[in-house]
Every structure is written in C-alpha cells, then in structure tokens.
Amino acid sequence: MAEINNSVATKRIKLGSILIVLFLLLYVPSFIFWVYGKNVSTDIVRMGDIQDCINLDAVIVRSEVVLNSPIGGKCIKEINEGEKIGTNGRIATVLNKSSEKLMEELKALDIKIIEAQRKRNENLELFSDDLKKLENEIEGKLKELIKLGNSNELARSSKLKSEVDELIQKKATIAGSLSKPNAYIQSLLDEKNDLQRRINQNTQDITASVSGIVSYVIDGYEAFLTPEKISELTLEDIENVEEKGIQKDIEEVGVEEGKPFAKVITDIEYYLVMILDSKLAKEYKVDDGIDIRLNDFGKVVSGSVFYRSNNMDGKSIVAVKVSNAISETAPFRKINIDLIKNQYSGLKVPLRSLRNIDEKNKIAEICLVKANRARFVKVEMVGKNEEFAIIKNIDNKNIDSNKENYYSVSLYSSYVVNPINIEEGQTIN
C-alpha cells in the first residue's frame, strides 16, 4: 500500500514539474516580449553638438592700479563698475564732512527755489488776465485823450488824464507785487552759488593716471596676483585665494583718507589660472588655442595657453590668456569655468544607447529599429562626453560581416534608447 502511495506521489510530482516547465516555456517568452519588446523606448537620431569639458574654478590675474582717496568723506562716482576711463579722466568726487553738511543745506535750498518758482508761476497765471485788461483800458483812454487834445477840450482831457494815471498806477502796483518773487528767487540763487563755492573748496576730484576699466571691488590681491608673478605661484597660492571683494554702490558708503577705494584694470588681456591634473595638463602646450565657458555669464571665450608649470605632486598650474569679457569679470577674482577640451558635431545619441564600446578603437554598437526588428550596427564614435556621443558609420573596409552592410545610421534613424537585454532580430513595437 505504501509503495502504491509513493508511486502516485511520484507521478504527481513529475506531472507538476512538467506543467511548470510548460508554463515557463509559454509565459517567459511572452514576458520577455512584453518587457523588452512592447515597452522598449525608442528615439530617432538627430544632428547635434557636444563638448568634452572639465569643470573647475579659476583665479583671475590682471594688471591693476589701485587708487587711494586723497581725503575722507562721501564719494560720488562718475564712472560705473566695468566702464572704461581715459587717462586723467575723473572717476569720482570726494566730499569731506564739512561738504556733506553743506550738501544737505544745498538740497534744502533747492527745495525752497523750486517752491518759490512754483508760487511765482501761480501768481503770473492769476494776474495775467487783469494786467491785460488794464493795458487794453489804458490804451483806449490814451487814444481818446489824443482825440480830445486835437479838439481842444481841455476840461475833459484833464479828467481823462487823471483816469489814465490811476490805471497806470494800478498796473504798476500789480506788476510790482509780481516782481517781488523774482527778487526772492534771485536771493536764493545767490545763496546757492555761495554754498556751491564753499562745497567746491571742500571737495576733491579723483582722476585716473592711466586708462582702463574701472572697478570698485578691492580684495587685496591686486599687488600679488599680477601677470609677472604667474610663474612664481604655488598650488597653495591658488587654492587659498578667496572671493573677498564685495561689489557695492560706492555712493552709499564713505571713503577713508589714504585708503583704496577703486582700481583701474590697465590691460585688455587677463589670465585665468587653474590647477589641473598633471597628466591632463600635458595636453596643453604654451600658445595652444583653447575655448573656455565662463559659467557665471554663460559666455564662451577664446584664449591661448600662456603658462604651464612643472609637475607638483601630480598637479600643475595652467594659465590661459583671454581678452574677452573683461568688463563682466572686473568685479570677480574667482569664477567657475568649463575648460572645453573638444567640440564635436554630427549624429548625436545618448551614450547609454551604445553597447560593446571599444574605447581604444572608438567603436561601439547601436541598436537600430528596422521593420520593427532590432538590428545591431557597428558605428564609429567621433567624440563623446559623460552623457552623449557623436557617431558615424564605419567605412566599408572596417565592416567584418555582411549583415552590417545592409544597415547604416542616418539622420532620423530609429534606435533603441537602452539596448540592454535586446537581442538581434527581436521584435520591437
């Protein structure tokens, strides 16, 4: 009996195993098709550009002349941050404390003058019609007086003359009252001229001894970070540079006697000094051209390698000479840049869309979709960065099978975005 039960159990296990195998044979291919066929993400090949960049911070080195204030007080700037100044041009005017008080008096006096002029204009409008009527009336009576004189009517002429004299006196009274504000305004103007003369005696202009770009940001590196000293800089010198200067409205702050308040950048060229891995730095030779993106301004500038140091514990200092965006960079000592190693244009695809990447020979495979079937094609990688690659078809002589000859990559070709687990010939919907 026990043997019969064991035999039945064994048959059941075998039957169950067969059913499981059949289920897997039927279900798994359908599951794979659903995951990797039906829901496969595809895209089309487009033209594009990519850049192979290194992101880092760079220190700005310039030729700068610092200007000290000859007196303490309030500074009124006449040249804005980043604007150009000529030799002996006036950058600002400094008023000492006495002048500051006089300036307040001058503002109050200007308000009085404006108010007096306003009242005078109101009076002129008020009495202008009365004056015109009096003038017309006087003119009429004078004409009548002339007629009476010609007819020898002396009695009537005498009375009419008295009336004319009375009208003239009335007009003079009104005109005299209107002339009083003029005298008041003139006295205010005389007082203003005297105040201005006293202010001028307590102010001093600050002029530039050289021409260049004006900046009001002083950070203390002006005498240290100069083009002549680039070759003497150490890694520590570059790493310890801080953005200490603060761009400010110089009109809102006071200046101290003998202390820096502005500077003039005297050269149209400046230098971006950076620290690179020595192996990477070897790629850049003095006088080599290079493009740099100034990320603070979203601007790409061209420059040339000015200096490259020797290996310093696996790192090197590289200085690039630039002549663009000098006004925009005037307030800054450190900026974030992208060192553009290479730029590529052509058929652009995501790097993750390539598989079997051969870095040495710059060859990879892309999965094209042809007639709803997956077709892997070998392509040449013209260039790449961390996200994208520029590809092109491999020359026929480099194709090692007949299969690839029938398929090639072109603009708007459909491809699988992520070819992991995709097989050659697989149905792609």
mmCIF file of C-alpha atoms in Angstrom, residues 52-246:
data_model
loop_
_atom_site.group_PDB
_atom_site.id
_atom_site.type_symbol
_atom_site.label_atom_id
_atom_site.label_comp_id
_atom_site.label_asym_id
_atom_site.label_seq_id
_atom_site.Cartn_x
_atom_site.Cartn_y
_atom_site.Cartn_z
ATOM 1 C CA ASP A 52 34.083 67.418 -23.806
ATOM 2 C CA CYS A 53 34.625 69.731 -20.825
ATOM 3 C CA ILE A 54 36.328 69.915 -17.460
ATOM 4 C CA ASN A 55 34.526 71.980 -14.833
ATOM 5 C CA LEU A 56 36.691 73.829 -12.310
ATOM 6 C CA ASP A 57 37.286 77.172 -10.602
ATOM 7 C CA ALA A 58 39.828 79.614 -11.983
ATOM 8 C CA VAL A 59 41.576 82.587 -10.404
ATOM 9 C CA ILE A 60 41.647 85.841 -12.383
ATOM 10 C CA VAL A 61 45.020 87.581 -12.670
ATOM 11 C CA ARG A 62 45.162 91.116 -14.093
ATOM 12 C CA SER A 63 47.275 94.246 -14.344
ATOM 13 C CA GLU A 64 45.603 96.618 -11.860
ATOM 14 C CA VAL A 65 46.383 100.079 -10.498
ATOM 15 C CA VAL A 66 44.817 100.821 -7.094
ATOM 16 C CA LEU A 67 43.526 104.351 -6.409
ATOM 17 C CA ASN A 68 43.583 105.784 -2.877
ATOM 18 C CA SER A 69 41.236 108.503 -1.702
ATOM 19 C CA PRO A 70 43.079 111.797 -1.010
ATOM 20 C CA ILE A 71 40.551 112.798 1.639
ATOM 21 C CA GLY A 72 37.945 111.110 3.789
ATOM 22 C CA GLY A 73 34.259 111.656 3.306
ATOM 23 C CA LYS A 74 31.497 110.769 0.884
ATOM 24 C CA CYS A 75 32.318 109.528 -2.609
ATOM 25 C CA ILE A 76 30.205 110.458 -5.632
ATOM 26 C CA LYS A 77 31.199 108.197 -8.522
ATOM 27 C CA GLU A 78 31.042 109.357 -12.109
ATOM 28 C CA ILE A 79 32.208 106.109 -13.756
ATOM 29 C CA ASN A 80 30.262 102.904 -13.136
ATOM 30 C CA GLU A 81 31.651 99.431 -12.431
ATOM 31 C CA GLY A 82 33.189 97.886 -15.556
ATOM 32 C CA GLU A 83 33.190 101.115 -17.598
ATOM 33 C CA LYS A 84 36.229 102.455 -19.416
ATOM 34 C CA ILE A 85 38.134 105.564 -18.276
ATOM 35 C CA GLY A 86 40.680 107.577 -20.218
ATOM 36 C CA THR A 87 43.967 108.898 -18.918
ATOM 37 C CA ASN A 88 43.384 111.784 -16.454
ATOM 38 C CA GLY A 89 39.658 111.126 -16.611
ATOM 39 C CA ARG A 90 37.607 111.913 -13.499
ATOM 40 C CA ILE A 91 36.414 108.747 -11.760
ATOM 41 C CA ALA A 92 34.741 110.287 -8.716
ATOM 42 C CA THR A 93 34.466 113.292 -6.427
ATOM 43 C CA VAL A 94 35.069 113.028 -2.677
ATOM 44 C CA LEU A 95 33.341 115.412 -0.277
ATOM 45 C CA ASN A 96 34.696 115.795 3.238
ATOM 46 C CA LYS A 97 32.398 116.024 6.291
ATOM 47 C CA SER A 98 32.083 119.818 6.004
ATOM 48 C CA SER A 99 30.968 119.439 2.415
ATOM 49 C CA GLU A 100 28.476 116.747 3.381
ATOM 50 C CA LYS A 101 26.746 119.226 5.735
ATOM 51 C CA LEU A 102 26.810 121.934 3.080
ATOM 52 C CA MET A 103 25.339 119.475 0.588
ATOM 53 C CA GLU A 104 22.381 118.945 2.896
ATOM 54 C CA GLU A 105 21.899 122.721 3.087
ATOM 55 C CA LEU A 106 22.153 122.876 -0.701
ATOM 56 C CA LYS A 107 19.391 120.284 -1.080
ATOM 57 C CA ALA A 108 17.140 122.252 1.283
ATOM 58 C CA LEU A 109 17.872 125.444 -0.659
ATOM 59 C CA ASP A 110 16.984 123.778 -3.957
ATOM 60 C CA ILE A 111 13.618 122.821 -2.473
ATOM 61 C CA LYS A 112 12.992 126.481 -1.496
ATOM 62 C CA ILE A 113 13.892 127.675 -5.003
ATOM 63 C CA ILE A 114 11.536 125.183 -6.606
ATOM 64 C CA GLU A 115 8.718 126.201 -4.277
ATOM 65 C CA ALA A 116 9.293 129.937 -4.932
ATOM 66 C CA GLN A 117 9.254 129.355 -8.690
ATOM 67 C CA ARG A 118 6.022 127.391 -8.375
ATOM 68 C CA LYS A 119 4.302 130.220 -6.440
ATOM 69 C CA ARG A 120 5.568 132.822 -8.914
ATOM 70 C CA ASN A 121 4.087 130.881 -11.812
ATOM 71 C CA GLU A 122 0.761 130.636 -9.983
ATOM 72 C CA ASN A 123 0.707 134.448 -9.429
ATOM 73 C CA LEU A 124 1.535 135.127 -13.050
ATOM 74 C CA GLU A 125 -1.377 132.982 -14.176
ATOM 75 C CA LEU A 126 -3.702 134.649 -11.633
ATOM 76 C CA PHE A 127 -2.946 138.271 -12.558
ATOM 77 C CA SER A 128 -2.084 137.945 -16.230
ATOM 78 C CA ASP A 129 -5.733 138.457 -17.269
ATOM 79 C CA ASP A 130 -6.108 141.556 -15.012
ATOM 80 C CA LEU A 131 -2.936 143.098 -16.418
ATOM 81 C CA LYS A 132 -4.126 142.511 -19.967
ATOM 82 C CA LYS A 133 -7.478 144.200 -19.204
ATOM 83 C CA LEU A 134 -5.711 147.205 -17.624
ATOM 84 C CA GLU A 135 -3.384 147.534 -20.630
ATOM 85 C CA ASN A 136 -6.349 147.457 -23.033
ATOM 86 C CA GLU A 137 -8.213 150.041 -20.925
ATOM 87 C CA ILE A 138 -5.181 152.353 -20.714
ATOM 88 C CA GLU A 139 -4.638 152.084 -24.458
ATOM 89 C CA GLY A 140 -8.282 153.008 -25.129
ATOM 90 C CA LYS A 141 -8.210 156.042 -22.860
ATOM 91 C CA LEU A 142 -4.930 157.285 -24.364
ATOM 92 C CA LYS A 143 -6.464 157.170 -27.840
ATOM 93 C CA GLU A 144 -9.500 159.125 -26.520
ATOM 94 C CA LEU A 145 -7.142 161.616 -24.822
ATOM 95 C CA ILE A 146 -5.373 162.267 -28.117
ATOM 96 C CA LYS A 147 -8.696 162.997 -29.821
ATOM 97 C CA LEU A 148 -9.697 165.450 -27.049
ATOM 98 C CA GLY A 149 -6.337 167.206 -27.349
ATOM 99 C CA ASN A 150 -6.884 167.743 -31.040
ATOM 100 C CA SER A 151 -10.320 169.255 -30.355
ATOM 101 C CA ASN A 152 -9.007 171.486 -27.508
ATOM 102 C CA GLU A 153 -11.453 170.040 -24.976
ATOM 103 C CA LEU A 154 -9.143 170.766 -22.054
ATOM 104 C CA ALA A 155 -11.652 170.151 -19.236
ATOM 105 C CA ARG A 156 -12.486 166.643 -20.367
ATOM 106 C CA SER A 157 -8.822 165.979 -21.228
ATOM 107 C CA SER A 158 -7.717 166.786 -17.694
ATOM 108 C CA LYS A 159 -10.234 164.373 -16.188
ATOM 109 C CA LEU A 160 -9.328 161.630 -18.666
ATOM 110 C CA LYS A 161 -5.636 162.109 -17.954
ATOM 111 C CA SER A 162 -6.303 161.570 -14.247
ATOM 112 C CA GLU A 163 -8.094 158.325 -15.053
ATOM 113 C CA VAL A 164 -5.146 157.140 -17.196
ATOM 114 C CA ASP A 165 -2.685 157.950 -14.402
ATOM 115 C CA GLU A 166 -4.818 155.996 -11.951
ATOM 116 C CA LEU A 167 -4.885 152.953 -14.255
ATOM 117 C CA ILE A 168 -1.105 153.107 -14.787
ATOM 118 C CA GLN A 169 -0.574 153.255 -11.012
ATOM 119 C CA LYS A 170 -2.834 150.234 -10.551
ATOM 120 C CA LYS A 171 -0.923 148.304 -13.185
ATOM 121 C CA ALA A 172 2.390 149.215 -11.553
ATOM 122 C CA THR A 173 1.126 148.006 -8.186
ATOM 123 C CA ILE A 174 0.160 144.610 -9.611
ATOM 124 C CA ALA A 175 3.373 144.295 -11.626
ATOM 125 C CA GLY A 176 5.404 145.299 -8.584
ATOM 126 C CA SER A 177 3.802 142.599 -6.493
ATOM 127 C CA LEU A 178 4.703 140.054 -9.198
ATOM 128 C CA SER A 179 8.294 141.242 -9.297
ATOM 129 C CA LYS A 180 8.871 140.541 -5.601
ATOM 130 C CA PRO A 181 9.128 136.702 -6.033
ATOM 131 C CA ASN A 182 11.738 137.291 -8.724
ATOM 132 C CA ALA A 183 13.879 139.176 -6.262
ATOM 133 C CA TYR A 184 13.332 136.433 -3.672
ATOM 134 C CA ILE A 185 14.307 133.735 -6.117
ATOM 135 C CA GLN A 186 17.391 135.675 -7.100
ATOM 136 C CA SER A 187 18.421 135.925 -3.451
ATOM 137 C CA LEU A 188 18.039 132.160 -3.136
ATOM 138 C CA LEU A 189 20.123 131.647 -6.254
ATOM 139 C CA ASP A 190 22.845 133.909 -4.875
ATOM 140 C CA GLU A 191 22.811 131.899 -1.638
ATOM 141 C CA LYS A 192 23.068 128.667 -3.657
ATOM 142 C CA ASN A 193 26.088 129.954 -5.595
ATOM 143 C CA ASP A 194 27.813 130.824 -2.327
ATOM 144 C CA LEU A 195 27.100 127.355 -0.921
ATOM 145 C CA GLN A 196 28.400 125.735 -4.114
ATOM 146 C CA ARG A 197 31.611 127.761 -3.866
ATOM 147 C CA ARG A 198 32.138 126.619 -0.268
ATOM 148 C CA ILE A 199 31.427 122.985 -1.263
ATOM 149 C CA ASN A 200 33.991 123.172 -4.060
ATOM 150 C CA GLN A 201 36.587 124.293 -1.544
ATOM 151 C CA ASN A 202 35.956 121.113 0.483
ATOM 152 C CA THR A 203 35.846 118.559 -2.334
ATOM 153 C CA GLN A 204 38.487 116.859 -4.411
ATOM 154 C CA ASP A 205 38.289 115.071 -7.732
ATOM 155 C CA ILE A 206 39.907 111.659 -8.165
ATOM 156 C CA THR A 207 41.331 111.108 -11.623
ATOM 157 C CA ALA A 208 42.924 108.098 -13.266
ATOM 158 C CA SER A 209 46.602 108.347 -14.087
ATOM 159 C CA VAL A 210 46.140 105.548 -16.641
ATOM 160 C CA SER A 211 43.384 104.410 -18.960
ATOM 161 C CA GLY A 212 41.479 101.162 -18.491
ATOM 162 C CA ILE A 213 38.437 99.519 -16.907
ATOM 163 C CA VAL A 214 37.220 100.846 -13.551
ATOM 164 C CA SER A 215 36.283 98.540 -10.674
ATOM 165 C CA TYR A 216 35.271 99.456 -7.125
ATOM 166 C CA VAL A 217 35.943 95.951 -5.772
ATOM 167 C CA ILE A 218 39.215 95.878 -3.803
ATOM 168 C CA ASP A 219 40.258 92.454 -2.457
ATOM 169 C CA GLY A 220 43.907 92.922 -1.507
ATOM 170 C CA TYR A 221 45.258 90.649 -4.263
ATOM 171 C CA GLU A 222 45.959 93.499 -6.675
ATOM 172 C CA ALA A 223 49.716 93.565 -5.978
ATOM 173 C CA PHE A 224 50.039 89.781 -5.535
ATOM 174 C CA LEU A 225 48.096 88.322 -8.459
ATOM 175 C CA THR A 226 49.878 90.050 -11.335
ATOM 176 C CA PRO A 227 50.850 88.653 -14.755
ATOM 177 C CA GLU A 228 54.555 88.982 -13.894
ATOM 178 C CA LYS A 229 54.185 86.690 -10.878
ATOM 179 C CA ILE A 230 52.200 83.860 -12.500
ATOM 180 C CA SER A 231 55.265 81.632 -12.862
ATOM 181 C CA GLU A 232 56.025 82.092 -9.145
ATOM 182 C CA LEU A 233 52.598 80.950 -7.912
ATOM 183 C CA THR A 234 52.305 77.699 -5.954
ATOM 184 C CA LEU A 235 49.386 75.307 -5.603
ATOM 185 C CA GLU A 236 48.735 76.732 -2.134
ATOM 186 C CA ASP A 237 48.679 80.276 -3.520
ATOM 187 C CA ILE A 238 45.916 79.357 -5.959
ATOM 188 C CA GLU A 239 43.946 77.216 -3.503
ATOM 189 C CA ASN A 240 43.984 79.914 -0.811
ATOM 190 C CA VAL A 241 42.604 82.711 -2.974
ATOM 191 C CA GLU A 242 39.223 83.821 -1.646
ATOM 192 C CA GLU A 243 36.486 85.948 -3.162
ATOM 193 C CA LYS A 244 36.862 88.722 -0.576
ATOM 194 C CA GLY A 245 35.833 91.738 -2.594
ATOM 195 C CA ILE A 246 32.181 92.776 -2.493
#
